[in-house]
PDB file of C-alpha atoms in Angstrom:
ATOM      1  CA  MET A1302       1.886  33.974  44.777  1.00 53.00           C
ATOM      2  CA  GLY A1303       2.357  32.701  48.232  1.00 54.00           C
ATOM      3  CA  LEU A1304       1.510  29.285  49.497  1.00 63.00           C
ATOM      4  CA  PHE A1305      -0.226  30.678  52.557  1.00 63.00           C
ATOM      5  CA  LYS A1306      -2.839  33.385  52.820  1.00 68.00           C
ATOM      6  CA  ASP A1307      -0.774  35.518  55.190  1.00 72.00           C
ATOM      7  CA  VAL A1308       2.110  35.803  52.640  1.00 70.00           C
ATOM      8  CA  PRO A1309       1.552  38.530  50.029  1.00 69.00           C
ATOM      9  CA  ALA A1310       1.735  37.495  46.361  1.00 71.00           C
ATOM     10  CA  ARG A1311       4.850  38.585  44.459  1.00 72.00           C
ATOM     11  CA  GLU A1312       6.426  37.834  41.077  1.00 71.00           C
ATOM     12  CA  HIS A1313       9.064  35.166  40.752  1.00 69.00           C
ATOM     13  CA  PRO A1314      12.445  36.838  40.170  1.00 67.00           C
ATOM     14  CA  GLU A1315      13.597  34.397  37.455  1.00 69.00           C
ATOM     15  CA  TYR A1316      10.480  34.726  35.298  1.00 67.00           C
ATOM     16  CA  THR A1317       9.940  38.485  35.230  1.00 67.00           C
ATOM     17  CA  GLN A1318      12.287  39.039  32.248  1.00 70.00           C
ATOM     18  CA  LEU A1319      10.666  36.513  29.852  1.00 69.00           C
ATOM     19  CA  ARG A1320       9.387  37.893  26.577  1.00 73.00           C
ATOM     20  CA  PHE A1321       7.231  36.244  23.953  1.00 76.00           C
ATOM     21  CA  MET A1322       8.929  35.607  20.641  1.00 79.00           C
ATOM     22  CA  ALA A1323       7.249  35.514  17.280  1.00 80.00           C
ATOM     23  CA  ALA A1324       7.391  32.171  15.509  1.00 82.00           C
ATOM     24  CA  GLY A1325       9.857  31.964  12.654  1.00 87.00           C
ATOM     25  CA  SER A1326       8.754  31.298   9.127  1.00 92.00           C
ATOM     26  CA  PRO A1327       8.538  27.605   8.233  1.00 92.00           C
ATOM     27  CA  SER A1328      11.246  26.067   6.102  1.00 95.00           C
ATOM     28  CA  TRP A1329      10.821  25.225   2.412  1.00 95.00           C
ATOM     29  CA  TRP A1330      10.278  21.530   3.269  1.00 95.00           C
ATOM     30  CA  LYS A1331       7.500  22.290   5.756  1.00 95.00           C
ATOM     31  CA  GLN A1332       5.752  24.537   3.242  1.00 96.00           C
ATOM     32  CA  ASN A1333       5.972  22.155   0.267  1.00 97.00           C
ATOM     33  CA  ARG A1334       6.224  18.619   1.663  1.00 97.00           C
ATOM     34  CA  HIS A1335       2.651  17.728   0.766  1.00 97.00           C
ATOM     35  CA  LYS A1336       3.319  18.708  -2.859  1.00 98.00           C
ATOM     36  CA  VAL A1337       6.596  16.771  -2.995  1.00 98.00           C
ATOM     37  CA  LEU A1338       5.053  13.641  -1.483  1.00 98.00           C
ATOM     38  CA  ALA A1339       2.008  13.851  -3.771  1.00 98.00           C
ATOM     39  CA  VAL A1340       4.166  14.072  -6.900  1.00 98.00           C
ATOM     40  CA  ALA A1341       6.422  11.246  -5.644  1.00 98.00           C
ATOM     41  CA  GLY A1342       3.346   9.089  -4.987  1.00 97.00           C
ATOM     42  CA  LEU A1343       1.935   9.757  -8.435  1.00 97.00           C
ATOM     43  CA  LEU A1344       5.241   8.942 -10.134  1.00 97.00           C
ATOM     44  CA  LEU A1345       5.579   5.766  -8.097  1.00 96.00           C
ATOM     45  CA  GLY A1346       2.028   4.756  -9.018  1.00 94.00           C
ATOM     46  CA  LEU A1347       2.661   5.367 -12.716  1.00 93.00           C
ATOM     47  CA  TRP A1348       5.895   3.401 -12.575  1.00 93.00           C
ATOM     48  CA  LEU A1349       4.226   0.455 -10.828  1.00 90.00           C
ATOM     49  CA  GLY A1350       1.257   0.634 -13.221  1.00 88.00           C
ATOM     50  CA  GLY A1351       3.597   0.523 -16.212  1.00 86.00           C
ATOM     51  CA  HIS A1352       5.101  -2.724 -14.976  1.00 80.00           C
ATOM     52  CA  HIS A1353       1.738  -4.459 -14.754  1.00 75.00           C
ATOM     53  CA  ASP A1354       0.715  -6.689 -17.665  1.00 72.00           C
ATOM     54  CA  ALA A1355      -2.651  -5.667 -19.095  1.00 70.00           C
ATOM     55  CA  THR A1356      -3.420  -9.140 -20.475  1.00 75.00           C
ATOM     56  CA  PRO A1357      -2.364 -12.094 -18.354  1.00 71.00           C
ATOM     57  CA  THR A1358      -0.861 -15.116 -20.057  1.00 76.00           C
ATOM     58  CA  PRO A1359      -3.245 -18.082 -20.158  1.00 81.00           C
ATOM     59  CA  CYS A1360      -2.506 -20.936 -17.835  1.00 83.00           C
ATOM     60  CA  THR A1361      -1.887 -24.202 -19.662  1.00 83.00           C
ATOM     61  CA  PRO A1362      -2.396 -27.315 -17.576  1.00 81.00           C
ATOM     62  CA  ALA A1363       0.400 -29.813 -17.307  1.00 77.00           C
ATOM     63  CA  GLY A1364       0.156 -32.906 -19.462  1.00 74.00           C
ATOM     64  CA  ASP A1365      -1.882 -35.730 -17.974  1.00 68.00           C
ATOM     65  CA  SER A1366       0.363 -38.796 -17.596  1.00 64.00           C
ATOM     66  CA  SER A1367      -2.596 -41.247 -17.634  1.00 64.00           C
ATOM     67  CA  ALA A1368      -3.738 -40.107 -21.125  1.00 58.00           C
ATOM     68  CA  THR A1369      -0.376 -40.789 -22.741  1.00 56.00           C
ATOM     69  CA  ARG A1370      -0.252 -44.475 -21.721  1.00 54.00           C
TER      70      ARG A1370
END
């Protein structure tokens, strides 16, 4: 590929030996990370849910100082 029309096109000498390579197989983490994160999220949700009180304690108002006088 020449810059000018009077120069004939030719291959670049540094890029004539390039070959395409097949992609390698993904690692175990890349194949299973969605499963690991889903299980970790479920376990974290169960743990947080177990630490939540189902019935809240009733709020008792403080004693009124004007009624005791």
